[in-house]
Short mmCIF file of C-alpha atoms in Angstrom, two decimals:
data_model
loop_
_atom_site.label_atom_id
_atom_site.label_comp_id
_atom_site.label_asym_id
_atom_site.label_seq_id
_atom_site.Cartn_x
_atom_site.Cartn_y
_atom_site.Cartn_z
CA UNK A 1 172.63 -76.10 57.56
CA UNK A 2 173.81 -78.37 60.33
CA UNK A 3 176.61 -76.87 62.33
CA UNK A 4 179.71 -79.06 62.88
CA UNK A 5 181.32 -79.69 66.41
CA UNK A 6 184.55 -78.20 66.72
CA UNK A 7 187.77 -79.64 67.91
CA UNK A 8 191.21 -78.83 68.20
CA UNK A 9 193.20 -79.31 65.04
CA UNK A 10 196.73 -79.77 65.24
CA UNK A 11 199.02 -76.83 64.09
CA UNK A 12 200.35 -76.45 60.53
CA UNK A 13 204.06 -77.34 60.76
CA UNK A 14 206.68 -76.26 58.27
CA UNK A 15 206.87 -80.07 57.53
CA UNK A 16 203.83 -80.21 56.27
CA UNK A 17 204.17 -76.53 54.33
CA UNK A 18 207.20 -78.30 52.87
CA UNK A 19 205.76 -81.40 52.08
CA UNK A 20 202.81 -80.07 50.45
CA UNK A 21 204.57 -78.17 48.12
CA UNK A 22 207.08 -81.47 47.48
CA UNK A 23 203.73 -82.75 45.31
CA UNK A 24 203.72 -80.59 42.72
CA UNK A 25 207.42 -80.53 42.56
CA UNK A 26 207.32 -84.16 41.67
CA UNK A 27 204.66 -84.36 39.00
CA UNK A 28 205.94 -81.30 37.48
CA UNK A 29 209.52 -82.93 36.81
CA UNK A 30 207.58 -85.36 34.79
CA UNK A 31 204.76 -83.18 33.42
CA UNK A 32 208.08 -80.86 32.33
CA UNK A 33 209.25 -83.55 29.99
CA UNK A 34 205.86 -84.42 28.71
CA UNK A 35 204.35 -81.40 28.19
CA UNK A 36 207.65 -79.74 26.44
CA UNK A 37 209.04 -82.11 24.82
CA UNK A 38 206.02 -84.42 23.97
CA UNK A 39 205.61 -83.46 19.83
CA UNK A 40 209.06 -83.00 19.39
CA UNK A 41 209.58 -86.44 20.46
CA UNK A 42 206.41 -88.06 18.13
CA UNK A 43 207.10 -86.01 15.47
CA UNK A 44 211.05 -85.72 15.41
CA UNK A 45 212.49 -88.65 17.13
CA UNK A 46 209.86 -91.06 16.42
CA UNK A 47 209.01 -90.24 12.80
CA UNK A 48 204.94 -89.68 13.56
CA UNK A 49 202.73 -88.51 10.52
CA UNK A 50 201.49 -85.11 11.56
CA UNK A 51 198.16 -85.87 10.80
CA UNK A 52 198.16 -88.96 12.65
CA UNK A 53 199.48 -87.33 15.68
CA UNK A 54 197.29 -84.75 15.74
CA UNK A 55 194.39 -87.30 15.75
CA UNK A 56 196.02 -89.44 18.40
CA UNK A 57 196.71 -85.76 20.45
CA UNK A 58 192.90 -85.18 20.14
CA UNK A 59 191.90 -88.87 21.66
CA UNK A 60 194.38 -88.77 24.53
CA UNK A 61 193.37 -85.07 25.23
CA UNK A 62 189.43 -86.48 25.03
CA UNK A 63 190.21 -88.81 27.13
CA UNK A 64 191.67 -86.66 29.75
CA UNK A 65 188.38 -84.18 29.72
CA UNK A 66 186.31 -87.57 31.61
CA UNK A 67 189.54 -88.42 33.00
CA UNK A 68 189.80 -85.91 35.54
CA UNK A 69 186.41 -84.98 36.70
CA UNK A 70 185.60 -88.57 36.99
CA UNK A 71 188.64 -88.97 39.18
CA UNK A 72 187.23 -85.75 41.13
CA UNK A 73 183.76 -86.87 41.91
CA UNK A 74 185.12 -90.68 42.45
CA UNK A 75 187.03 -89.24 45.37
CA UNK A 76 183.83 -87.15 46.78
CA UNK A 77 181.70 -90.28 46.14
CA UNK A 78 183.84 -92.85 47.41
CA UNK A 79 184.10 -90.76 50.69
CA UNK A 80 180.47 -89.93 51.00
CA UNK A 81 179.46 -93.50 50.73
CA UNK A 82 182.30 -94.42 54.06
CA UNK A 83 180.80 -94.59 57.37
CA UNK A 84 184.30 -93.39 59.43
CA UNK A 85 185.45 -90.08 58.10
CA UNK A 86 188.34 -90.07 60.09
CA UNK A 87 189.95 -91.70 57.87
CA UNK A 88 192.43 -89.42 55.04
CA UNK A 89 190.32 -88.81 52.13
CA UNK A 90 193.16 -88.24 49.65
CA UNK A 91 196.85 -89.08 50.54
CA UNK A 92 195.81 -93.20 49.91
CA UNK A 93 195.01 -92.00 46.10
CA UNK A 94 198.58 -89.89 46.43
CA UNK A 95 200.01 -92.87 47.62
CA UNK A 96 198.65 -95.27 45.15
CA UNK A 97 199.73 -93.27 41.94
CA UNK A 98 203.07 -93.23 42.08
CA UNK A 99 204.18 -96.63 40.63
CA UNK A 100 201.40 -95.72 38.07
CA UNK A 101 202.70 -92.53 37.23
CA UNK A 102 207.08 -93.45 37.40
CA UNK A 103 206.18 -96.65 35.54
CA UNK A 104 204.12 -94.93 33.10
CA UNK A 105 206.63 -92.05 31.86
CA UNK A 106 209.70 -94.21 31.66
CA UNK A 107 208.11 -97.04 29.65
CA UNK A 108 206.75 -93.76 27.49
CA UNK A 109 210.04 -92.78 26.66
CA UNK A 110 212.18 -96.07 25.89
CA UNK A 111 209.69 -98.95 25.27
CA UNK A 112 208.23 -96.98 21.71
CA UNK A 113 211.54 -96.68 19.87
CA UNK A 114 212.41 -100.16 19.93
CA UNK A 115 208.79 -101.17 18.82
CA UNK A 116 210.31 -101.32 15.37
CA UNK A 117 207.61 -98.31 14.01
CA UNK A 118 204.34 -98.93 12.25
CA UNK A 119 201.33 -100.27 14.26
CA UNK A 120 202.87 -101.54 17.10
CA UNK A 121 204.95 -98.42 17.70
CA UNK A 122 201.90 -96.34 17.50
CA UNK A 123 199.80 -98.71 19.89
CA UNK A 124 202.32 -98.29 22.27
CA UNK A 125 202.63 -94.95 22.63
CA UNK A 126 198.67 -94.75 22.87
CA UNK A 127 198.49 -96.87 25.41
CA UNK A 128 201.65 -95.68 27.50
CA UNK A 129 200.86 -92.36 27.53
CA UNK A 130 197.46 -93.02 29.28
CA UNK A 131 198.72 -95.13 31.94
CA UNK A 132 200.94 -92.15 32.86
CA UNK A 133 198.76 -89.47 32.39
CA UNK A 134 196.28 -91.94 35.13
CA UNK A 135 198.90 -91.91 37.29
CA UNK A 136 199.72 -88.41 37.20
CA UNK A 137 195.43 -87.25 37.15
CA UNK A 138 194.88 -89.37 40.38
CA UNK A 139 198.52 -87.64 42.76
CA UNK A 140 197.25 -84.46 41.09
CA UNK A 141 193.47 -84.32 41.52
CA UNK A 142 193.84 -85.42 45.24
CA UNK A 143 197.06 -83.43 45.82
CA UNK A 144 194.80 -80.14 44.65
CA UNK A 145 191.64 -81.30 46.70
CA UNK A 146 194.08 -81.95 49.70
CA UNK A 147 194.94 -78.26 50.52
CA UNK A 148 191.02 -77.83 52.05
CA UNK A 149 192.09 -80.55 54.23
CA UNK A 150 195.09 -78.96 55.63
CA UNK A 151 194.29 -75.21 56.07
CA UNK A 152 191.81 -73.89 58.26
CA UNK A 153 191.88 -70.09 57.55
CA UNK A 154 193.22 -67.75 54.84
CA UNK A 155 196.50 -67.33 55.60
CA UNK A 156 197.04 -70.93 55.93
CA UNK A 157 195.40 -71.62 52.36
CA UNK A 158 197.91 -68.81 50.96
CA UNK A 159 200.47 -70.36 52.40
CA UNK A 160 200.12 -73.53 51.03
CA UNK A 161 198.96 -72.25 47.71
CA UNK A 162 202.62 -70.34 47.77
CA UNK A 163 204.42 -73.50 48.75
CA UNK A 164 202.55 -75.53 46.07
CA UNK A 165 203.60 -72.69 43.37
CA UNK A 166 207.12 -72.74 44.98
CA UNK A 167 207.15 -76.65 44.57
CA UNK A 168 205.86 -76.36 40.91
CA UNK A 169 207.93 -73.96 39.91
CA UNK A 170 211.33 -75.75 41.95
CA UNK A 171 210.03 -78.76 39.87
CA UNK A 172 210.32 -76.62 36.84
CA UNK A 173 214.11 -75.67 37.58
CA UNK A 174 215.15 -79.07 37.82
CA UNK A 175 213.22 -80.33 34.99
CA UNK A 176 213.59 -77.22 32.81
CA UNK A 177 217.58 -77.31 33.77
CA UNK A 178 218.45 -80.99 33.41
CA UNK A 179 216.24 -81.95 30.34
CA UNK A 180 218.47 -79.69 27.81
CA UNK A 181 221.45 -80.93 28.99
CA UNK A 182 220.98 -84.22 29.04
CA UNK A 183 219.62 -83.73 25.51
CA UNK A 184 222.81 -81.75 24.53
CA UNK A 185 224.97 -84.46 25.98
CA UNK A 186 223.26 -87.70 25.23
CA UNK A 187 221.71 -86.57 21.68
CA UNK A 188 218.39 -84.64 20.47
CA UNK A 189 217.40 -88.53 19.82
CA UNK A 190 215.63 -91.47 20.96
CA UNK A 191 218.09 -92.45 23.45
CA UNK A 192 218.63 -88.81 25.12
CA UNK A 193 215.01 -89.37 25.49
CA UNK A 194 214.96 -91.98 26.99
CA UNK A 195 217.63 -91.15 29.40
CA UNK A 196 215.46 -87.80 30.70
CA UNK A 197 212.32 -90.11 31.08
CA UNK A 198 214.44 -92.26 33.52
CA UNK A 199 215.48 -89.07 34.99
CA UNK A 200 212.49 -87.68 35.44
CA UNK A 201 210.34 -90.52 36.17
CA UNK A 202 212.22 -91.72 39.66
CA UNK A 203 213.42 -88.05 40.88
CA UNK A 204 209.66 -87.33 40.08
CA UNK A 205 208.27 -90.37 42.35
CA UNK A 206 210.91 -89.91 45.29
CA UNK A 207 209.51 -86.25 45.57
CA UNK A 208 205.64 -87.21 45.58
CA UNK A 209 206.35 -90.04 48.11
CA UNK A 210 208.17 -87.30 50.34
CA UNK A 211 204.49 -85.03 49.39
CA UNK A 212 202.89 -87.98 50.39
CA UNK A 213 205.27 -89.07 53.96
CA UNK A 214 205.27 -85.20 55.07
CA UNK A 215 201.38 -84.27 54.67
CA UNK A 216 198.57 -84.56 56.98
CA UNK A 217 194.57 -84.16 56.72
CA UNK A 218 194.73 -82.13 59.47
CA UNK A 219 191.51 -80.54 59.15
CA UNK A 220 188.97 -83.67 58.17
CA UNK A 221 186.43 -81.26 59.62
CA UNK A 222 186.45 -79.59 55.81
CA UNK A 223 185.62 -82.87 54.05
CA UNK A 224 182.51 -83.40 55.33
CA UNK A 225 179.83 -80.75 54.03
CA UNK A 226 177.89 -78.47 55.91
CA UNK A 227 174.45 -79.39 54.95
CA UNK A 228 172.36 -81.82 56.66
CA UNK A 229 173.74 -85.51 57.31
CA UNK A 230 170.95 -87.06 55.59
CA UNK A 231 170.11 -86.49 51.61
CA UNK A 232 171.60 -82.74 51.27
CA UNK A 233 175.27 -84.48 52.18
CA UNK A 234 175.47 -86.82 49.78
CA UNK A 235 176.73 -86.60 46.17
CA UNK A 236 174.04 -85.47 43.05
CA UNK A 237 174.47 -85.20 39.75
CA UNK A 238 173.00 -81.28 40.23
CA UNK A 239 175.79 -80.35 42.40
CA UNK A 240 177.95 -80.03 38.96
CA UNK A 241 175.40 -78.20 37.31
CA UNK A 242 174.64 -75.58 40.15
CA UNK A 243 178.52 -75.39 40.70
CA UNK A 244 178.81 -73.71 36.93
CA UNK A 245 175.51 -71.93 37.33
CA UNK A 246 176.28 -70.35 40.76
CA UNK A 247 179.76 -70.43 41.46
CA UNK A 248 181.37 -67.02 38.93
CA UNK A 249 184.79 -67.48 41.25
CA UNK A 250 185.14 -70.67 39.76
CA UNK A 251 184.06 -70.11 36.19
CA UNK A 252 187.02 -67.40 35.85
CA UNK A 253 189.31 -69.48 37.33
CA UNK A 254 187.97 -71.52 33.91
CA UNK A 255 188.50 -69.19 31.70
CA UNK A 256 191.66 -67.99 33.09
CA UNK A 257 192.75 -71.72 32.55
CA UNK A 258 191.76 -72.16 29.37
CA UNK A 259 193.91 -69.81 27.92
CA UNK A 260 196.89 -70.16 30.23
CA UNK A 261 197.08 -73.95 29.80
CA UNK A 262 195.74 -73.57 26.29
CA UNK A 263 197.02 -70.56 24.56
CA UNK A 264 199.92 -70.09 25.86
CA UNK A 265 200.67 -73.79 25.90
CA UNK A 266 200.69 -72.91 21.98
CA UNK A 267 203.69 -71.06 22.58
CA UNK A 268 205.60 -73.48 24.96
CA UNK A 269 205.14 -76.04 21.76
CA UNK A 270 207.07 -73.89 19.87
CA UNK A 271 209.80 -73.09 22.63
CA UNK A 272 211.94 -76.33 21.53
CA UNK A 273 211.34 -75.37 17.68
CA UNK A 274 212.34 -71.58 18.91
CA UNK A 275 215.75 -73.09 20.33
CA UNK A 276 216.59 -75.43 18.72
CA UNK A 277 215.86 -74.53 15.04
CA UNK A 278 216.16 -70.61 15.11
CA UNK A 279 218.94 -69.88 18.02
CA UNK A 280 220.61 -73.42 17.83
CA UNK A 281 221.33 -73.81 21.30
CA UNK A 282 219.38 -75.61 24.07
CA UNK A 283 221.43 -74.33 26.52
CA UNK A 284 220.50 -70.83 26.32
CA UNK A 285 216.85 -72.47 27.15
CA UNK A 286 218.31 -74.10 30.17
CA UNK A 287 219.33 -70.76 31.39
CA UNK A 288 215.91 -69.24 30.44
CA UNK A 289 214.00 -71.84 32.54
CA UNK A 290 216.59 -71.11 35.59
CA UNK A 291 215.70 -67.33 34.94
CA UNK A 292 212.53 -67.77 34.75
CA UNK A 293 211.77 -70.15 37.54
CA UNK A 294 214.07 -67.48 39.93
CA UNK A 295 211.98 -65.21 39.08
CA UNK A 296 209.05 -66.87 40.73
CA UNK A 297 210.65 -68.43 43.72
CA UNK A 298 211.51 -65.29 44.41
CA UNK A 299 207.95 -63.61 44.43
CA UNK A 300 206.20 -66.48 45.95
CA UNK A 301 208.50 -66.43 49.02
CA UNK A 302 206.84 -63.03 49.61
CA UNK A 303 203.42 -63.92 48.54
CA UNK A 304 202.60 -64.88 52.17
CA UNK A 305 203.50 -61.49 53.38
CA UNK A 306 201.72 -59.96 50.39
CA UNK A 307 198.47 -61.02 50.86
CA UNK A 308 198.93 -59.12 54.04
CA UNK A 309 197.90 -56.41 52.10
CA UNK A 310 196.67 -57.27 49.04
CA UNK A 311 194.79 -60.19 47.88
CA UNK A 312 196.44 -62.87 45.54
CA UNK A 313 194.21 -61.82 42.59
CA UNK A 314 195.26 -58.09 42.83
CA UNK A 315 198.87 -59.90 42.93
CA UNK A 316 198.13 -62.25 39.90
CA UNK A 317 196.52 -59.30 37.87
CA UNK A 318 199.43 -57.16 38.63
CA UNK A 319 202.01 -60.06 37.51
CA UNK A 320 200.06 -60.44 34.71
CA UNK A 321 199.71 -56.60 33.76
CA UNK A 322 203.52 -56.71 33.80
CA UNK A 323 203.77 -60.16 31.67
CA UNK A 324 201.65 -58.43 29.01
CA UNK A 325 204.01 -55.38 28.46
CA UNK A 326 207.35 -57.29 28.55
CA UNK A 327 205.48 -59.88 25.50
CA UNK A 328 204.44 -57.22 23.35
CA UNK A 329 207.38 -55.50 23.48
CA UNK A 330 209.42 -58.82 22.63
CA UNK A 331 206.84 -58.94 19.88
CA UNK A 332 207.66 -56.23 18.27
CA UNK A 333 211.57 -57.26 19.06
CA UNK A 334 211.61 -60.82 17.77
CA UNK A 335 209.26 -60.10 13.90
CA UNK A 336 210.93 -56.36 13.18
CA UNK A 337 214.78 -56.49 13.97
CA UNK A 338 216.32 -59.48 11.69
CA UNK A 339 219.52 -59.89 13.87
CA UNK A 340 217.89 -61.84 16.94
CA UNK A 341 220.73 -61.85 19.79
CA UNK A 342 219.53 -65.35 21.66
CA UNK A 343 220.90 -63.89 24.71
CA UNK A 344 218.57 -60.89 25.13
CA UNK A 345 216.08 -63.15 23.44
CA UNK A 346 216.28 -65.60 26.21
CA UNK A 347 216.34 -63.10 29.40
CA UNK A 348 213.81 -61.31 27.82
CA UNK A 349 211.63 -64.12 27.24
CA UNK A 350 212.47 -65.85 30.68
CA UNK A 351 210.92 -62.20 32.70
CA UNK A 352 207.95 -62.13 30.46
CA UNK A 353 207.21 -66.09 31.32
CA UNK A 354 207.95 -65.69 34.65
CA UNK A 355 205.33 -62.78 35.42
CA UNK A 356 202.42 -64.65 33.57
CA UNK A 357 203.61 -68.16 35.14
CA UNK A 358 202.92 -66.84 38.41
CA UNK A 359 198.96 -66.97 37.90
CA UNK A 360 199.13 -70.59 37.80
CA UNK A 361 200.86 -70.97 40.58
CA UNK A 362 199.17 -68.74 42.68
CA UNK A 363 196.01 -69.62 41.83
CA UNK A 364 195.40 -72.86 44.07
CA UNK A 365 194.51 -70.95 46.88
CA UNK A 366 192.03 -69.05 44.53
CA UNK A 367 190.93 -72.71 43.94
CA UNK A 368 190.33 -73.08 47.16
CA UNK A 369 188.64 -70.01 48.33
CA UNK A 370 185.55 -70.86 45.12
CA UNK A 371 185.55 -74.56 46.96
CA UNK A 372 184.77 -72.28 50.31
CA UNK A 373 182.56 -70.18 48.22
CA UNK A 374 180.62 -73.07 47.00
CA UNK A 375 179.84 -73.75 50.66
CA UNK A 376 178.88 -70.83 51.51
CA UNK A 377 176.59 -70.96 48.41
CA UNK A 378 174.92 -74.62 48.46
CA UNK A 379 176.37 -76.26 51.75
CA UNK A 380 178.30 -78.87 49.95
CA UNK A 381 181.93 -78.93 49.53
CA UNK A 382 182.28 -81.09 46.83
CA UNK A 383 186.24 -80.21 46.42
CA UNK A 384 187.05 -83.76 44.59
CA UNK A 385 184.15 -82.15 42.20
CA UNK A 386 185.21 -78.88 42.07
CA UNK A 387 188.96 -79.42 41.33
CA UNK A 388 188.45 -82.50 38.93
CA UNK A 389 186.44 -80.09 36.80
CA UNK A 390 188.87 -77.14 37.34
CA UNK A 391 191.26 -79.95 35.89
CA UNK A 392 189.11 -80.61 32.69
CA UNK A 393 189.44 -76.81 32.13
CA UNK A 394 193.25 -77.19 31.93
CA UNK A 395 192.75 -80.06 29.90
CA UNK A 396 191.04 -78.86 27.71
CA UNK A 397 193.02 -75.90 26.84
CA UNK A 398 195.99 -78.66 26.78
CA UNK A 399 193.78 -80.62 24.16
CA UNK A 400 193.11 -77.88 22.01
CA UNK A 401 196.96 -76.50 22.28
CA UNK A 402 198.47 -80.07 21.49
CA UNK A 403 196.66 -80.87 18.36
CA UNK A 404 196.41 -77.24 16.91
CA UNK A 405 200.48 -76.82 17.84
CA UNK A 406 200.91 -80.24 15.78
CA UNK A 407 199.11 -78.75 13.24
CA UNK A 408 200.67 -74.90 13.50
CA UNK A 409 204.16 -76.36 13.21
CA UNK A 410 203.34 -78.58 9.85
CA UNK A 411 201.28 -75.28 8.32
CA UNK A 412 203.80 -72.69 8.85
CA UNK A 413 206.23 -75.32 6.74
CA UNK A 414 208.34 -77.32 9.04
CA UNK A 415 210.53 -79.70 7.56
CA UNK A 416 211.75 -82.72 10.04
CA UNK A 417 214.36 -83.78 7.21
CA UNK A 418 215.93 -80.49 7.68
CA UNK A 419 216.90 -80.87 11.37
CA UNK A 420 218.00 -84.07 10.64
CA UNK A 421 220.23 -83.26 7.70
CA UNK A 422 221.46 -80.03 10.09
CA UNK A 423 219.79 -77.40 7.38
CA UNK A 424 218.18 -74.38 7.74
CA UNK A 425 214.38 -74.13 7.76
CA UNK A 426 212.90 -72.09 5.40
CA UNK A 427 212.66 -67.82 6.42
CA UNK A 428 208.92 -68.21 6.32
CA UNK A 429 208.93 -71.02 9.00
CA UNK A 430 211.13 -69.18 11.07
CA UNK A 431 209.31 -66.01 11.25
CA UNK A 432 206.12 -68.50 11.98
CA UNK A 433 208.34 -70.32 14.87
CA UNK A 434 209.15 -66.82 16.40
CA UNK A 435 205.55 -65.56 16.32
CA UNK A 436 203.90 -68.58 17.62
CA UNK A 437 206.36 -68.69 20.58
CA UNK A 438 206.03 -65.02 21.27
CA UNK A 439 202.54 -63.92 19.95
CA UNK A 440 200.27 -66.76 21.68
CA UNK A 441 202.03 -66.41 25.43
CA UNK A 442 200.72 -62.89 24.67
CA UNK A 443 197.46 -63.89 24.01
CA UNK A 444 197.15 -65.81 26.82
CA UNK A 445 198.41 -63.35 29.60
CA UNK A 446 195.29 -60.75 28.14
CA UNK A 447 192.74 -63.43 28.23
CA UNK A 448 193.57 -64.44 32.03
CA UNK A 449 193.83 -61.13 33.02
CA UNK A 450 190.05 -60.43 31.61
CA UNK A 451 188.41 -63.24 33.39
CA UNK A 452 190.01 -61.99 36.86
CA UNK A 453 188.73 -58.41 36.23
CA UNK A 454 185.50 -58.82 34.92
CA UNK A 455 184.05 -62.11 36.11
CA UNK A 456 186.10 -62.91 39.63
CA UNK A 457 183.35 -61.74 42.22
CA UNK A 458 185.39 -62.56 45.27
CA UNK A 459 185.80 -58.77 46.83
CA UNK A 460 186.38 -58.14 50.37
CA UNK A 461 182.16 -57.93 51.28
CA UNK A 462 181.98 -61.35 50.12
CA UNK A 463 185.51 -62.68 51.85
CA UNK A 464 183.87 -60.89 55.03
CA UNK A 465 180.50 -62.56 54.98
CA UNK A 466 182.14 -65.60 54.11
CA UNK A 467 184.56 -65.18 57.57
CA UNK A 468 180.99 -64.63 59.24
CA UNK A 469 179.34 -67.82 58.19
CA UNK A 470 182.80 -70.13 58.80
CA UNK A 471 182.94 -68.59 62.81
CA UNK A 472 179.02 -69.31 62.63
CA UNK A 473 179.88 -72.93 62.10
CA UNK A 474 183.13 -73.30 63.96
CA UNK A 475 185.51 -73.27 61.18
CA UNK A 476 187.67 -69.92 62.25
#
């Protein structure tokens, strides 16, 4: 491999620190209102067949599994193929997404309801929900890719990995907060959801422009890959293949994924059912997001200083060692004892979320170090690669938990006339509501904690051979 000429690189300020985490901040105050609310608002509001729904779920989701690696390797491509790589690889696609993505949510929310139902109602939606979900895959893939760009060691990447989790999880207080209420005030309707996507869809674009004014590529050095300038640089269809075959940092991160943003996304589906048809009160979820999302800002503040000592997947094991005990003791809590008190429920619930939440947002700089360990492996970078397929893995446990939740909700019984009419569902659905929302969250946290034991090979004789081969080349 070709060594790379080294050059002073300007110092990571707490404006960019800040700014970097201001990116996920802003697409999760949309992705809040999609994500959570998104079945409710087909099924409920809008009057969607289940069946239907479930088959348009399954084509957006489908969708989304070429959407994001294509976006990935388009951005690796695109910047192989440019003769001056001085120029910033990702903040242009940053840049570019945000009408896409602000447009895209609003019209989601309003333009459907007034489509007069039928065909045209469900053509809308279809199409409206792809053009944000573009928007938001091109900010996203090129916000995740960007943190190579801006660190230059370890502590750097943690750092930004911590401010990315604090953004996420800041994005999730606001979101998680303002949502209910505006629902509770405006109506659990068409028009109070409208109203959030308005909400959510400019406060979400002001904070990715501010991601996008307050970042720099300060380390282009990182784009451009180690091997030789000639035919090894440049972009094969291989590189995905050896990247799965060689890379076993990256295919727990998969795993780990999978069943974070798949089975416990089961559970978040229910969370809305869980509140609003079994407690009766949204706000007591407000509170649980704000407890929740505490929780974490609180923890990653002192990530930094942790990794000190330990390394963030000894932190995101431990967080989600502790996430496992608190579920299956709420469990037990929420399918033996009949009189549910939605007060312990929801601090109980909010700790439990909290501790297993963490893993996702600490694991970017995970992300990161398998890009580095990729490197180290084949002498290609190939982040745009490596993090668009990291994506599909997310999307495809979101595909699998959005049709099956559909599905879940409709099996155990659910009865949209009943909320409607202000009735009671029937004891059998609520027993199903309580252990979807409760069992699968469970579920998850074990499966994610299984793939960081047993296939993460990161350990500190790899990290230090790694730290040998980045001085060899001028990186450290």
């Amino acid at each position: 491999m070709a060594k790379e000429t080294t050059k002073k690189i300007p110092k990571l300020t707490f404006k960019n620190i800040v700014g970097y985490g201001c990116g996920d901040c802003g697409g999760v105050i949309t992705l809040t209102l999609v994500s959570g609310y998104l079945t409710r608002y087909l099924q409920v509001h809008l009057a969607i067949n289940a069946a239907v729904l479930a088959i348009i779920l399954l084509i957006w989701n489908a969708w989304d599994t070429i959407n994001d690696p294509l976006m990935g390797t388009l951005l690796d491509i695109v910047f192989a193929k440019r003769k001056d790589h001085t120029k910033d690889k990702f903040r242009p696609w940053i840049l570019a997404s945000i009408p896409i993505m602000v447009v895209g949510i609003i019209a989601f929310f309003t333009v459907p309801a007034h489509m007069g139902g039928g065909i045209p109602m469900l053509i809308s939606v279809f199409i409206l929900k792809i053009i944000y979900e573009g928007g938001y895959t091109m900010m996203n893939i090129s916000m995740g890719s960007l943190i190579g760009a801006m660190s230059t060691n370890d502590q750097e990447r943690a750092t930004l990995a911590s401010a990315r989790g604090m953004g996420s999880t800041v994005g999730g207080l606001i979101a998680g907060f303002i949502i209910p209420q505006v629902l509770n005030r405006v109506g659990d309707n068409t028009e109070g959801m409208a109203v959030a996507g308005i909400i959510c869809g400019v406060l979400g674009g002001v904070v990715v422009f501010l991601h996008y004014a307050l970042t720099v590529e300060r380390n282009k050095l990182t784009s451009v890959s180690t091997a030789d300038d000639s035919k090894e640089s440049s972009f094969k269809l291989s590189d995905i293949l050896n990247i799965f075959k060689n890379n076993r940092a990256f295919l727990a991160l998969v795993v780990h994924s999978i069943g974070i943003c798949g089975v416990q996304a089961l559970g978040q589906g229910a969370a809305t059912y869980m509140y609003g048809d079994v407690l009766h009160d949204f706000n007591i979820q407000s509170y649980a997001n704000t407890v929740a999302n505490v929780l974490m800002i609180i923890i990653l503040l002192g990530a930094p200083l942790l990794t000190r000592k330990w390394d963030l997947v000894a932190i995101i094991r431990t967080c989600l060692a502790i996430g496992i005990v608190l579920f299956g003791g709420l469990l037990f809590y929420v399918l033996v004892l009949s009189d549910l008190n939605g007060w312990i429920y929801m601090v109980w619930s909010a700790l439990a979320t909290g501790m297993i939440t963490l893993s996702v947002q600490m694991q970017w700089g995970l992300v990161a170090e398998s890009i580095d360990y990729n490197e180290y492996l084949s002498g290609k970078r190939n982040e745009g690669t490596i993090y668009g397929f990291f994506s599909l893995s997310r999307r495809i446990g979101t595909m699998i938990s959005n049709s099956l939740s559909v599905l879940l909700i409709a099996g155990i019984g659910y009865d949209p006339a009943l909320q409607k009419e202000g009735l009671e569902q029937a004891a059998s659905t609520i027993f199903g509501i309580k252990a979807m929302v409760v069992g699968f969250p469970l579920l998850a946290a074990i499966i994610s904690f299984l793939s960081f034991t047993f296939i993460w090979n990161i350990n500190k004789d790899v990290r230090a051979k790694m730290s040998e081969w980045k001085k060899s080349i001028g990186r450290e």
